[in-house]
């Protein structure tokens, strides 16, 4: 039996995943604040501030004194992160959440393939079948989408590619990158804000945002604030689960797969979507394949963890989230 604290870690991750995507979707699609340099710049600034406060209060250990050479080695990751959050914001503003999550499973495909390649494991026929079906079903989701918008799928493709590059670089050059996961996250936020702040002027977002009809609407500012706080809490929660091997019954990949299912279902009553039968079938098939893939691939690792997992305790960071 798992300890209650362990279960709370999984539940917390899923709830933060839902909350983050709901708030982002509300600001981007309902309020139609489609200025990603400003929105993501604000999010990364909030993220850096929250991480710094948690570090100063002793809740997190973040080494912010990173030398230039170490930071230079992480520069491809920084660039991939900025492109990823920018393109993800553009895609989410157009695509319904279930469609967005279905296409996001391609990133899971890249994650699993990278893991198999690095470990030099020969995947079984079942693994290959699940991975190939993720690709097939994601293509069919876009093919059968009755609300197909070319720009949305273009930015989704950029988001998938940049996220994939981030994953591959992080894993392949893991031994060369002398920065902790939290240190990378903090560096990502600082770098993103530094890049996006001037870009908001040069790309015209800063000037165009002055005409935003809800500029003085309190829900807009609440949404922007919550998006930043939820986003950084979600990222830290994921790192805590990954680094401490918190989940005995669910790995981070499994938790992420189930979170995609949860947010897709729960979004239906709140956000507009015009599905048809074929599209719905492929969305369900895609999310199911990604969930089964995470469950099956991590099955052997989970069994190993259970041999000595009785003494794993809830990290202090999880209690920090409860008080935020």
mmCIF file of C-alpha atoms in Angstrom:
data_model
loop_
_atom_site.group_PDB
_atom_site.id
_atom_site.type_symbol
_atom_site.label_atom_id
_atom_site.label_comp_id
_atom_site.label_asym_id
_atom_site.label_seq_id
_atom_site.Cartn_x
_atom_site.Cartn_y
_atom_site.Cartn_z
ATOM 1 C CA UNK A 1 0.000 0.000 0.000
ATOM 2 C CA UNK A 2 1.211 3.476 -0.815
ATOM 3 C CA UNK A 3 1.470 6.113 1.828
ATOM 4 C CA UNK A 4 -1.113 8.871 1.668
ATOM 5 C CA UNK A 5 1.664 11.400 1.164
ATOM 6 C CA UNK A 6 2.819 9.586 -1.962
ATOM 7 C CA UNK A 7 -0.680 9.599 -3.401
ATOM 8 C CA UNK A 8 -0.965 13.302 -2.642
ATOM 9 C CA UNK A 9 2.076 13.957 -4.811
ATOM 10 C CA UNK A 10 0.370 12.404 -7.839
ATOM 11 C CA UNK A 11 -2.946 14.118 -7.142
ATOM 12 C CA UNK A 12 -1.178 17.456 -6.675
ATOM 13 C CA UNK A 13 0.595 17.097 -10.010
ATOM 14 C CA UNK A 14 -2.629 16.285 -11.863
ATOM 15 C CA UNK A 15 -4.528 19.158 -10.215
ATOM 16 C CA UNK A 16 -1.753 21.633 -11.026
ATOM 17 C CA UNK A 17 -1.665 20.344 -14.614
ATOM 18 C CA UNK A 18 -5.413 20.923 -14.977
ATOM 19 C CA UNK A 19 -5.315 24.327 -13.286
ATOM 20 C CA UNK A 20 -2.370 25.566 -15.369
ATOM 21 C CA UNK A 21 -3.935 24.582 -18.683
ATOM 22 C CA UNK A 22 -7.364 25.921 -17.683
ATOM 23 C CA UNK A 23 -6.001 29.330 -16.706
ATOM 24 C CA UNK A 24 -3.813 29.553 -19.806
ATOM 25 C CA UNK A 25 -6.716 28.568 -22.055
ATOM 26 C CA UNK A 26 -8.986 31.127 -20.374
ATOM 27 C CA UNK A 27 -6.556 33.998 -20.902
ATOM 28 C CA UNK A 28 -5.553 32.957 -24.428
ATOM 29 C CA UNK A 29 -8.900 31.828 -25.900
ATOM 30 C CA UNK A 30 -11.723 33.263 -23.791
ATOM 31 C CA UNK A 31 -10.177 36.682 -23.136
ATOM 32 C CA UNK A 32 -8.241 36.355 -26.423
ATOM 33 C CA UNK A 33 -4.987 37.785 -25.102
ATOM 34 C CA UNK A 34 -2.964 36.499 -28.056
ATOM 35 C CA UNK A 35 0.316 38.268 -27.347
ATOM 36 C CA UNK A 36 2.661 35.420 -26.388
ATOM 37 C CA UNK A 37 5.784 37.509 -25.864
ATOM 38 C CA UNK A 38 3.977 39.453 -23.138
ATOM 39 C CA UNK A 39 2.048 36.519 -21.690
ATOM 40 C CA UNK A 40 5.008 34.140 -21.590
ATOM 41 C CA UNK A 41 7.325 36.929 -20.507
ATOM 42 C CA UNK A 42 5.036 37.568 -17.550
ATOM 43 C CA UNK A 43 4.822 33.853 -16.747
ATOM 44 C CA UNK A 44 8.574 33.368 -16.770
ATOM 45 C CA UNK A 45 9.097 36.494 -14.650
ATOM 46 C CA UNK A 46 6.583 35.202 -12.103
ATOM 47 C CA UNK A 47 8.255 31.796 -12.230
ATOM 48 C CA UNK A 48 11.695 33.257 -11.534
ATOM 49 C CA UNK A 49 10.338 35.326 -8.638
ATOM 50 C CA UNK A 50 8.538 32.346 -7.062
ATOM 51 C CA UNK A 51 11.634 30.148 -7.384
ATOM 52 C CA UNK A 52 13.794 32.860 -5.858
ATOM 53 C CA UNK A 53 11.414 33.323 -2.919
ATOM 54 C CA UNK A 54 11.296 29.577 -2.284
ATOM 55 C CA UNK A 55 15.089 29.500 -2.404
ATOM 56 C CA UNK A 56 15.469 32.411 0.013
ATOM 57 C CA UNK A 57 13.028 30.856 2.481
ATOM 58 C CA UNK A 58 14.888 27.548 2.374
ATOM 59 C CA UNK A 59 12.089 25.573 0.731
ATOM 60 C CA UNK A 60 14.217 24.844 -2.329
ATOM 61 C CA UNK A 61 17.927 24.591 -2.984
ATOM 62 C CA UNK A 62 18.715 26.443 -6.197
ATOM 63 C CA UNK A 63 22.242 27.272 -7.261
ATOM 64 C CA UNK A 64 21.747 30.570 -9.074
ATOM 65 C CA UNK A 65 25.505 31.250 -9.298
ATOM 66 C CA UNK A 66 26.121 29.537 -12.634
ATOM 67 C CA UNK A 67 29.338 30.373 -14.461
ATOM 68 C CA UNK A 68 29.252 31.490 -18.073
ATOM 69 C CA UNK A 69 30.871 28.363 -19.480
ATOM 70 C CA UNK A 70 28.314 26.093 -17.794
ATOM 71 C CA UNK A 71 25.499 28.328 -18.971
ATOM 72 C CA UNK A 72 26.927 28.279 -22.496
ATOM 73 C CA UNK A 73 26.724 24.487 -22.557
ATOM 74 C CA UNK A 74 23.055 24.759 -21.598
ATOM 75 C CA UNK A 75 22.303 27.436 -24.226
ATOM 76 C CA UNK A 76 20.638 24.982 -26.694
ATOM 77 C CA UNK A 77 18.274 24.027 -23.885
ATOM 78 C CA UNK A 78 17.539 27.682 -23.161
ATOM 79 C CA UNK A 79 16.742 28.380 -26.807
ATOM 80 C CA UNK A 80 14.554 25.280 -27.109
ATOM 81 C CA UNK A 81 12.655 26.283 -23.960
ATOM 82 C CA UNK A 82 11.880 29.783 -25.227
ATOM 83 C CA UNK A 83 10.677 28.496 -28.600
ATOM 84 C CA UNK A 84 8.627 25.807 -26.860
ATOM 85 C CA UNK A 85 6.695 28.112 -24.533
ATOM 86 C CA UNK A 86 6.139 30.722 -27.256
ATOM 87 C CA UNK A 87 4.826 28.210 -29.802
ATOM 88 C CA UNK A 88 2.827 26.347 -27.170
ATOM 89 C CA UNK A 89 1.047 29.554 -26.222
ATOM 90 C CA UNK A 90 0.224 30.279 -29.870
ATOM 91 C CA UNK A 91 -1.080 26.740 -30.426
ATOM 92 C CA UNK A 92 -3.190 26.584 -27.247
ATOM 93 C CA UNK A 93 -4.862 29.883 -28.126
ATOM 94 C CA UNK A 94 -6.336 28.230 -31.240
ATOM 95 C CA UNK A 95 -6.650 24.496 -30.576
ATOM 96 C CA UNK A 96 -9.183 22.924 -28.178
ATOM 97 C CA UNK A 97 -7.571 21.372 -25.110
ATOM 98 C CA UNK A 98 -8.357 17.713 -26.061
ATOM 99 C CA UNK A 99 -6.804 18.271 -29.503
ATOM 100 C CA UNK A 100 -3.797 20.022 -27.979
ATOM 101 C CA UNK A 101 -3.250 17.204 -25.486
ATOM 102 C CA UNK A 102 -3.624 14.531 -28.153
ATOM 103 C CA UNK A 103 -0.974 16.146 -30.330
ATOM 104 C CA UNK A 104 1.214 16.663 -27.268
ATOM 105 C CA UNK A 105 1.525 12.874 -26.997
ATOM 106 C CA UNK A 106 4.033 13.095 -29.862
ATOM 107 C CA UNK A 107 6.374 14.688 -27.305
ATOM 108 C CA UNK A 108 5.824 11.587 -25.150
ATOM 109 C CA UNK A 109 6.776 9.516 -28.201
ATOM 110 C CA UNK A 110 10.051 11.453 -28.493
ATOM 111 C CA UNK A 111 10.655 11.009 -24.758
ATOM 112 C CA UNK A 112 10.205 7.230 -24.882
ATOM 113 C CA UNK A 113 12.220 6.771 -28.086
ATOM 114 C CA UNK A 114 15.073 8.854 -26.639
ATOM 115 C CA UNK A 115 15.042 6.760 -23.466
ATOM 116 C CA UNK A 116 15.141 3.519 -25.451
ATOM 117 C CA UNK A 117 17.949 4.823 -27.658
ATOM 118 C CA UNK A 118 20.127 5.987 -24.767
ATOM 119 C CA UNK A 119 19.609 2.772 -22.789
ATOM 120 C CA UNK A 120 20.284 0.774 -25.994
ATOM 121 C CA UNK A 121 17.306 -1.435 -25.307
ATOM 122 C CA UNK A 122 15.620 -3.340 -28.103
ATOM 123 C CA UNK A 123 11.901 -2.575 -27.745
ATOM 124 C CA UNK A 124 9.396 -5.396 -27.896
ATOM 125 C CA UNK A 125 6.743 -5.603 -30.583
ATOM 126 C CA UNK A 126 4.169 -4.323 -28.091
ATOM 127 C CA UNK A 127 6.249 -1.248 -27.298
ATOM 128 C CA UNK A 128 6.848 -0.528 -30.976
ATOM 129 C CA UNK A 129 3.170 -0.978 -31.737
ATOM 130 C CA UNK A 130 2.098 1.475 -29.034
ATOM 131 C CA UNK A 131 4.669 4.064 -30.089
ATOM 132 C CA UNK A 132 3.723 3.796 -33.757
ATOM 133 C CA UNK A 133 0.036 4.025 -32.887
ATOM 134 C CA UNK A 134 0.664 7.275 -30.998
ATOM 135 C CA UNK A 135 2.086 8.784 -34.180
ATOM 136 C CA UNK A 136 -0.715 7.402 -36.351
ATOM 137 C CA UNK A 137 -3.517 8.527 -34.055
ATOM 138 C CA UNK A 138 -2.035 12.020 -33.612
ATOM 139 C CA UNK A 139 -1.976 12.420 -37.397
ATOM 140 C CA UNK A 140 -5.579 11.222 -37.619
ATOM 141 C CA UNK A 141 -6.637 13.656 -34.881
ATOM 142 C CA UNK A 142 -5.492 16.554 -37.039
ATOM 143 C CA UNK A 143 -6.857 14.936 -40.208
ATOM 144 C CA UNK A 144 -10.379 14.560 -38.756
ATOM 145 C CA UNK A 145 -10.484 17.872 -36.873
ATOM 146 C CA UNK A 146 -13.653 19.738 -37.999
ATOM 147 C CA UNK A 147 -12.198 23.002 -36.638
ATOM 148 C CA UNK A 148 -8.874 22.646 -38.456
ATOM 149 C CA UNK A 149 -6.931 25.905 -38.304
ATOM 150 C CA UNK A 150 -3.640 25.863 -40.184
ATOM 151 C CA UNK A 151 -1.871 28.372 -37.958
ATOM 152 C CA UNK A 152 -2.757 26.407 -34.829
ATOM 153 C CA UNK A 153 -1.270 23.216 -36.224
ATOM 154 C CA UNK A 154 1.794 25.045 -37.498
ATOM 155 C CA UNK A 155 2.602 26.369 -34.037
ATOM 156 C CA UNK A 156 1.789 22.976 -32.526
ATOM 157 C CA UNK A 157 4.362 21.406 -34.856
ATOM 158 C CA UNK A 158 6.936 23.992 -33.751
ATOM 159 C CA UNK A 159 6.051 23.288 -30.120
ATOM 160 C CA UNK A 160 6.512 19.536 -30.587
ATOM 161 C CA UNK A 161 9.841 19.947 -32.381
ATOM 162 C CA UNK A 162 11.263 22.415 -29.848
ATOM 163 C CA UNK A 163 10.055 20.333 -26.888
ATOM 164 C CA UNK A 164 11.585 17.278 -28.526
ATOM 165 C CA UNK A 165 14.888 19.083 -28.983
ATOM 166 C CA UNK A 166 14.813 20.087 -25.314
ATOM 167 C CA UNK A 167 14.233 16.485 -24.217
ATOM 168 C CA UNK A 168 16.887 15.023 -26.520
ATOM 169 C CA UNK A 169 19.537 17.584 -25.571
ATOM 170 C CA UNK A 170 18.783 17.190 -21.841
ATOM 171 C CA UNK A 171 19.134 13.405 -22.017
ATOM 172 C CA UNK A 172 21.960 12.964 -24.522
ATOM 173 C CA UNK A 173 24.207 15.605 -22.924
ATOM 174 C CA UNK A 174 23.093 14.986 -19.347
ATOM 175 C CA UNK A 175 26.632 14.222 -18.141
ATOM 176 C CA UNK A 176 28.004 17.430 -19.668
ATOM 177 C CA UNK A 177 25.376 19.747 -18.186
ATOM 178 C CA UNK A 178 26.535 20.622 -14.681
ATOM 179 C CA UNK A 179 23.267 22.260 -13.645
ATOM 180 C CA UNK A 180 20.579 20.711 -11.489
ATOM 181 C CA UNK A 181 17.004 20.404 -12.754
ATOM 182 C CA UNK A 182 15.905 23.317 -10.561
ATOM 183 C CA UNK A 183 18.918 25.328 -11.685
ATOM 184 C CA UNK A 184 17.978 24.730 -15.307
ATOM 185 C CA UNK A 185 14.397 25.774 -14.636
ATOM 186 C CA UNK A 186 15.538 29.003 -12.968
ATOM 187 C CA UNK A 187 17.972 29.727 -15.822
ATOM 188 C CA UNK A 188 15.214 28.988 -18.360
ATOM 189 C CA UNK A 189 12.893 31.512 -16.729
ATOM 190 C CA UNK A 190 15.515 34.259 -16.480
ATOM 191 C CA UNK A 191 16.718 33.755 -20.053
ATOM 192 C CA UNK A 192 13.171 33.607 -21.418
ATOM 193 C CA UNK A 193 12.213 36.878 -19.752
ATOM 194 C CA UNK A 194 15.362 38.581 -21.025
ATOM 195 C CA UNK A 195 14.600 37.413 -24.587
ATOM 196 C CA UNK A 196 10.827 37.913 -24.601
ATOM 197 C CA UNK A 197 10.786 41.386 -23.019
ATOM 198 C CA UNK A 198 12.472 43.182 -25.959
ATOM 199 C CA UNK A 199 10.771 40.864 -28.461
ATOM 200 C CA UNK A 200 7.389 42.106 -27.238
ATOM 201 C CA UNK A 201 8.353 45.530 -28.575
ATOM 202 C CA UNK A 202 10.074 44.468 -31.804
ATOM 203 C CA UNK A 203 7.282 42.024 -32.742
ATOM 204 C CA UNK A 204 4.620 44.636 -32.042
ATOM 205 C CA UNK A 205 2.897 42.827 -29.151
ATOM 206 C CA UNK A 206 3.576 45.642 -26.674
ATOM 207 C CA UNK A 207 1.883 48.226 -28.892
ATOM 208 C CA UNK A 208 -0.981 45.954 -29.945
ATOM 209 C CA UNK A 209 -1.732 44.994 -26.340
ATOM 210 C CA UNK A 210 -2.739 48.586 -25.584
ATOM 211 C CA UNK A 211 -5.893 47.929 -27.628
ATOM 212 C CA UNK A 212 -6.752 44.779 -25.659
ATOM 213 C CA UNK A 213 -10.410 45.219 -24.583
ATOM 214 C CA UNK A 214 -9.928 43.557 -21.169
ATOM 215 C CA UNK A 215 -6.770 45.427 -20.260
ATOM 216 C CA UNK A 216 -8.395 46.841 -17.121
ATOM 217 C CA UNK A 217 -10.497 43.763 -16.364
ATOM 218 C CA UNK A 218 -9.533 42.295 -12.971
ATOM 219 C CA UNK A 219 -10.051 38.690 -14.159
ATOM 220 C CA UNK A 220 -7.328 39.242 -16.745
ATOM 221 C CA UNK A 221 -4.759 40.148 -14.096
ATOM 222 C CA UNK A 222 -5.888 37.345 -11.787
ATOM 223 C CA UNK A 223 -5.574 34.889 -14.669
ATOM 224 C CA UNK A 224 -2.095 36.103 -15.583
ATOM 225 C CA UNK A 225 -0.925 35.894 -11.970
ATOM 226 C CA UNK A 226 -2.354 32.415 -11.455
ATOM 227 C CA UNK A 227 -0.872 31.168 -14.727
ATOM 228 C CA UNK A 228 2.599 32.112 -13.538
ATOM 229 C CA UNK A 229 2.197 30.626 -10.056
ATOM 230 C CA UNK A 230 0.511 27.418 -11.236
ATOM 231 C CA UNK A 231 3.074 26.988 -14.013
ATOM 232 C CA UNK A 232 6.131 27.152 -11.755
ATOM 233 C CA UNK A 233 4.486 24.971 -9.107
ATOM 234 C CA UNK A 234 3.702 22.364 -11.762
ATOM 235 C CA UNK A 235 7.294 22.404 -13.030
ATOM 236 C CA UNK A 236 8.759 22.099 -9.528
ATOM 237 C CA UNK A 237 6.304 19.356 -8.625
ATOM 238 C CA UNK A 238 7.359 17.396 -11.719
ATOM 239 C CA UNK A 239 11.039 17.795 -10.808
ATOM 240 C CA UNK A 240 10.396 16.676 -7.242
ATOM 241 C CA UNK A 241 8.565 13.549 -8.410
ATOM 242 C CA UNK A 242 11.292 12.765 -10.943
ATOM 243 C CA UNK A 243 14.315 13.412 -8.733
ATOM 244 C CA UNK A 244 13.022 11.793 -5.546
ATOM 245 C CA UNK A 245 11.223 8.914 -7.320
ATOM 246 C CA UNK A 246 8.224 9.901 -5.240
ATOM 247 C CA UNK A 247 5.582 7.855 -7.050
ATOM 248 C CA UNK A 248 5.854 4.151 -6.401
ATOM 249 C CA UNK A 249 2.804 3.281 -8.456
ATOM 250 C CA UNK A 250 3.200 6.015 -11.089
ATOM 251 C CA UNK A 251 6.281 7.448 -12.719
ATOM 252 C CA UNK A 252 6.341 11.029 -13.940
ATOM 253 C CA UNK A 253 5.564 9.814 -17.467
ATOM 254 C CA UNK A 254 2.542 7.890 -16.201
ATOM 255 C CA UNK A 255 1.330 10.832 -14.117
ATOM 256 C CA UNK A 256 1.692 13.133 -17.127
ATOM 257 C CA UNK A 257 -0.246 10.744 -19.369
ATOM 258 C CA UNK A 258 -3.142 10.490 -16.912
ATOM 259 C CA UNK A 259 -3.074 14.278 -16.386
ATOM 260 C CA UNK A 260 -3.580 14.780 -20.135
ATOM 261 C CA UNK A 261 -6.636 12.517 -19.992
ATOM 262 C CA UNK A 262 -8.008 14.340 -16.947
ATOM 263 C CA UNK A 263 -7.615 17.846 -18.378
ATOM 264 C CA UNK A 264 -9.083 16.791 -21.743
ATOM 265 C CA UNK A 265 -12.234 15.396 -20.130
ATOM 266 C CA UNK A 266 -12.668 18.170 -17.569
ATOM 267 C CA UNK A 267 -12.226 20.913 -20.191
ATOM 268 C CA UNK A 268 -15.278 19.876 -22.226
ATOM 269 C CA UNK A 269 -17.925 21.681 -20.089
ATOM 270 C CA UNK A 270 -15.881 24.895 -19.906
ATOM 271 C CA UNK A 271 -14.296 25.489 -23.307
ATOM 272 C CA UNK A 272 -15.826 25.398 -26.754
ATOM 273 C CA UNK A 273 -15.150 22.408 -28.961
ATOM 274 C CA UNK A 274 -17.055 21.134 -31.999
ATOM 275 C CA UNK A 275 -16.106 17.449 -32.306
ATOM 276 C CA UNK A 276 -17.370 14.831 -34.712
ATOM 277 C CA UNK A 277 -17.512 11.084 -34.191
ATOM 278 C CA UNK A 278 -14.305 10.285 -36.083
ATOM 279 C CA UNK A 279 -12.310 13.007 -34.370
ATOM 280 C CA UNK A 280 -13.554 11.967 -30.921
ATOM 281 C CA UNK A 281 -12.589 8.345 -31.571
ATOM 282 C CA UNK A 282 -9.068 9.310 -32.616
ATOM 283 C CA UNK A 283 -8.616 11.688 -29.662
ATOM 284 C CA UNK A 284 -9.633 8.917 -27.244
ATOM 285 C CA UNK A 285 -7.429 6.416 -29.081
ATOM 286 C CA UNK A 286 -4.428 8.754 -29.026
ATOM 287 C CA UNK A 287 -4.664 9.563 -25.302
ATOM 288 C CA UNK A 288 -5.306 5.909 -24.461
ATOM 289 C CA UNK A 289 -2.275 4.770 -26.467
ATOM 290 C CA UNK A 290 -0.049 7.332 -24.725
ATOM 291 C CA UNK A 291 -1.316 6.217 -21.304
ATOM 292 C CA UNK A 292 -0.809 2.516 -22.097
ATOM 293 C CA UNK A 293 2.629 3.280 -23.488
ATOM 294 C CA UNK A 294 3.688 5.024 -20.279
ATOM 295 C CA UNK A 295 2.224 2.222 -18.170
ATOM 296 C CA UNK A 296 3.852 -0.563 -20.173
ATOM 297 C CA UNK A 297 7.290 0.969 -20.673
ATOM 298 C CA UNK A 298 7.624 1.936 -17.015
ATOM 299 C CA UNK A 299 6.270 -1.388 -15.735
ATOM 300 C CA UNK A 300 9.664 -3.012 -15.165
ATOM 301 C CA UNK A 301 11.100 0.106 -13.530
ATOM 302 C CA UNK A 302 8.139 0.352 -11.165
ATOM 303 C CA UNK A 303 8.555 -3.263 -10.057
ATOM 304 C CA UNK A 304 12.183 -2.536 -9.171
ATOM 305 C CA UNK A 305 11.226 0.542 -7.189
ATOM 306 C CA UNK A 306 8.686 -1.409 -5.145
ATOM 307 C CA UNK A 307 11.430 -3.695 -3.807
ATOM 308 C CA UNK A 308 12.915 -0.901 -1.729
ATOM 309 C CA UNK A 309 10.236 1.784 -1.878
ATOM 310 C CA UNK A 310 8.689 1.302 1.559
ATOM 311 C CA UNK A 311 10.925 3.908 3.149
ATOM 312 C CA UNK A 312 10.309 6.685 0.618
ATOM 313 C CA UNK A 313 8.858 9.738 2.304
ATOM 314 C CA UNK A 314 7.121 12.797 0.995
ATOM 315 C CA UNK A 315 9.653 15.573 0.247
ATOM 316 C CA UNK A 316 9.253 18.787 2.184
ATOM 317 C CA UNK A 317 8.527 20.616 -1.085
ATOM 318 C CA UNK A 318 5.103 18.953 -1.263
ATOM 319 C CA UNK A 319 4.114 20.595 1.986
ATOM 320 C CA UNK A 320 5.336 23.866 0.513
ATOM 321 C CA UNK A 321 2.770 23.576 -2.318
ATOM 322 C CA UNK A 322 0.004 23.033 0.206
ATOM 323 C CA UNK A 323 0.802 26.375 1.828
ATOM 324 C CA UNK A 324 1.179 28.381 -1.418
#
